[in-house]
Coordinates of C-alpha atoms in Angstrom, one line a residue:
X1 CA 0.0 0.0 0.0
X2 CA 1.3 3.4 -0.7
X3 CA 0.0 6.7 0.6
X4 CA -0.9 8.1 -2.8
X5 CA -3.2 5.2 -3.7
X6 CA -4.7 5.2 -0.1
X7 CA -5.8 8.8 -0.5
X8 CA -7.7 7.9 -3.7
X9 CA -10.3 6.1 -1.6
X10 CA -13.4 7.7 -0.3
X11 CA -13.5 9.3 3.1
X12 CA -16.1 8.0 5.5
X13 CA -18.1 11.2 4.9
X14 CA -18.0 10.7 1.1
X15 CA -19.1 7.1 1.5
X16 CA -22.0 8.0 3.8
X17 CA -23.1 10.8 1.5
X18 CA -23.2 8.4 -1.4
X19 CA -25.6 6.0 0.3
X20 CA -29.0 6.1 -1.2
X21 CA -31.3 3.4 0.3
X22 CA -29.5 2.7 3.6
X23 CA -28.1 6.2 4.5
X24 CA -30.6 6.8 7.3
X25 CA -30.2 3.3 8.7
X26 CA -26.4 3.6 8.5
X27 CA -26.4 6.9 10.3
X28 CA -28.6 5.5 13.0
X29 CA -26.3 2.5 13.5
X30 CA -23.3 4.8 13.6
X31 CA -25.0 7.0 16.3
X32 CA -25.9 3.9 18.3
X33 CA -22.2 2.7 18.0
X34 CA -21.0 5.9 19.6
X35 CA -22.2 4.6 22.9
X36 CA -20.0 1.5 22.8
X37 CA -17.0 1.7 25.1
X38 CA -13.6 0.8 24.0
X39 CA -11.2 -1.0 26.3
X40 CA -9.1 1.3 28.5
X41 CA -5.8 -0.4 27.4
X42 CA -6.3 -1.7 23.9
X43 CA -2.7 -2.9 23.5
X44 CA 0.4 -1.6 21.9
X45 CA -0.4 -2.9 18.4
X46 CA -3.6 -0.9 18.2
X47 CA -1.7 2.3 19.0
X48 CA 0.5 1.8 16.0
X49 CA -2.4 2.0 13.6
X50 CA -2.6 5.2 11.6
X51 CA -4.5 4.3 8.5
X52 CA -7.3 1.9 7.7
X53 CA -8.3 0.8 4.2
X54 CA -11.9 -0.5 4.0
X55 CA -13.1 -2.6 1.1
X56 CA -16.9 -2.3 1.0
X57 CA -20.1 -1.8 -1.0
X58 CA -23.0 0.3 0.1
X59 CA -25.6 -2.5 -0.6
X60 CA -24.0 -5.0 1.8
X61 CA -25.8 -5.7 5.0
X62 CA -22.5 -6.6 6.7
X63 CA -21.1 -3.3 5.7
X64 CA -24.2 -1.6 7.0
X65 CA -23.8 -3.2 10.5
X66 CA -20.1 -3.6 10.9
X67 CA -18.5 -0.5 9.3
X68 CA -20.0 1.8 12.1
X69 CA -18.0 0.2 14.9
X70 CA -14.8 0.6 12.8
X71 CA -15.6 4.2 12.2
X72 CA -16.3 4.7 15.9
X73 CA -12.9 3.3 16.8
X74 CA -11.2 5.3 14.0
X75 CA -12.7 8.5 15.3
X76 CA -11.6 7.9 18.8
X77 CA -8.1 6.8 17.8
X78 CA -7.8 9.5 15.1
X79 CA -7.1 7.0 12.3
X80 CA -7.3 8.0 8.6
X81 CA -9.9 5.8 6.9
X82 CA -10.4 5.4 3.2
X83 CA -13.1 3.3 1.6
X84 CA -12.7 1.4 -1.7
X85 CA -15.6 -0.1 -3.5
X86 CA -15.0 -3.8 -4.0
X87 CA -16.5 -3.9 -7.4
X88 CA -14.4 -0.9 -8.7
X89 CA -11.2 -2.4 -7.3
X90 CA -11.6 -6.2 -7.7
X91 CA -7.9 -6.9 -7.2
X92 CA -7.8 -5.3 -3.7
X93 CA -9.8 -8.1 -2.1
X94 CA -7.9 -11.0 -3.5
X95 CA -5.5 -11.4 -0.6
X96 CA -8.3 -11.1 1.9
X97 CA -10.8 -13.6 0.5
X98 CA -12.7 -15.3 3.3
X99 CA -11.6 -19.0 3.5
X100 CA -9.5 -18.2 0.4
X101 CA -12.6 -18.2 -1.8
X102 CA -15.2 -15.6 -0.9
X103 CA -15.1 -11.9 -1.7
X104 CA -16.8 -11.1 1.6
X105 CA -17.1 -7.5 2.8
X106 CA -16.3 -5.4 4.7
X107 CA -12.6 -5.9 4.9
X108 CA -10.6 -3.6 7.2
X109 CA -6.8 -3.5 6.6
X110 CA -4.8 -1.7 9.3
X111 CA -1.6 0.1 8.5
X112 CA 1.1 1.9 10.5
X113 CA 2.3 5.4 9.6
X114 CA 4.5 4.0 6.8
X115 CA 1.7 2.0 5.3
X116 CA 3.0 -1.4 6.5
X117 CA 0.1 -3.8 7.0
X118 CA -0.4 -4.6 10.7
X119 CA -3.5 -6.8 10.6
X120 CA -6.8 -7.2 8.7
X121 CA -10.4 -8.2 9.6
X122 CA -13.0 -9.7 7.3
X123 CA -16.8 -9.6 7.1
X124 CA -18.3 -9.9 10.6
X125 CA -17.5 -11.1 14.1
X126 CA -16.9 -14.8 14.5
X127 CA -19.8 -15.2 16.9
X128 CA -22.1 -13.5 14.3
X129 CA -21.0 -16.0 11.7
X130 CA -21.6 -18.9 14.0
X131 CA -25.1 -17.7 14.9
X132 CA -26.0 -16.9 11.3
X133 CA -24.8 -20.4 10.1
X134 CA -26.7 -22.2 12.9
X135 CA -29.9 -20.2 12.2
X136 CA -29.6 -20.7 8.5
X137 CA -29.2 -24.5 8.9
X138 CA -32.3 -24.6 11.1
X139 CA -34.3 -22.4 8.6
X140 CA -33.2 -24.6 5.6
X141 CA -34.2 -27.8 7.5
X142 CA -37.6 -26.3 8.4
X143 CA -38.3 -25.1 4.9
X144 CA -37.3 -28.4 3.3
X145 CA -39.7 -30.3 5.6
X146 CA -42.5 -27.7 5.2
X147 CA -42.3 -27.6 1.4
X148 CA -41.1 -31.1 0.7
X149 CA -44.1 -32.2 -1.4
X150 CA -44.3 -29.0 -3.4
X151 CA -40.5 -28.9 -4.0
X152 CA -40.4 -32.6 -4.9
X153 CA -43.0 -31.9 -7.7
X154 CA -41.0 -28.8 -8.8
X155 CA -37.8 -31.0 -8.9
X156 CA -39.5 -33.6 -11.1
X157 CA -41.0 -30.8 -13.3
X158 CA -37.7 -29.0 -13.8
X159 CA -35.8 -32.2 -14.6
X160 CA -38.4 -33.2 -17.2
X161 CA -38.4 -29.7 -18.6
X162 CA -34.6 -29.8 -19.1
X163 CA -35.2 -32.3 -21.9
X164 CA -38.0 -30.5 -23.7
X165 CA -35.4 -28.6 -25.7
X166 CA -34.4 -31.9 -27.3
X167 CA -37.8 -32.4 -29.0

């Protein structure tokens, strides 16, 4: 990362101003996050952070919910934050793919004053992922059972229709 490229990103204010559908919700979540306390002694490593690159998109629910806490910390710690749209800069996310595969956002990359990478964080808190995965599994199981007859018929119909193009 170099300083010149970093400053090509949007400031948080520019990103927020560009929000169309979720701006009010984002600002509400940002205001609610202001009440979250930081640890008194966050550790030496955190004090070395000066710059944070965020990879995000305004339509992402995870960006909507998990960017405000980062902006809260950045404000308190006086970090410079620049936001890059994942779809405009597709190569930026490649080293930060979740599980080496998924282009999950947001991604926060933390740099020192010389733009040496210190750490990065991807998508959402681990506990949120565990909860979402567990609830999703329960939902899929419930829906499969609830709609099994209808979906079984749909499966037969779609398989049969695959071969209508051969007539």
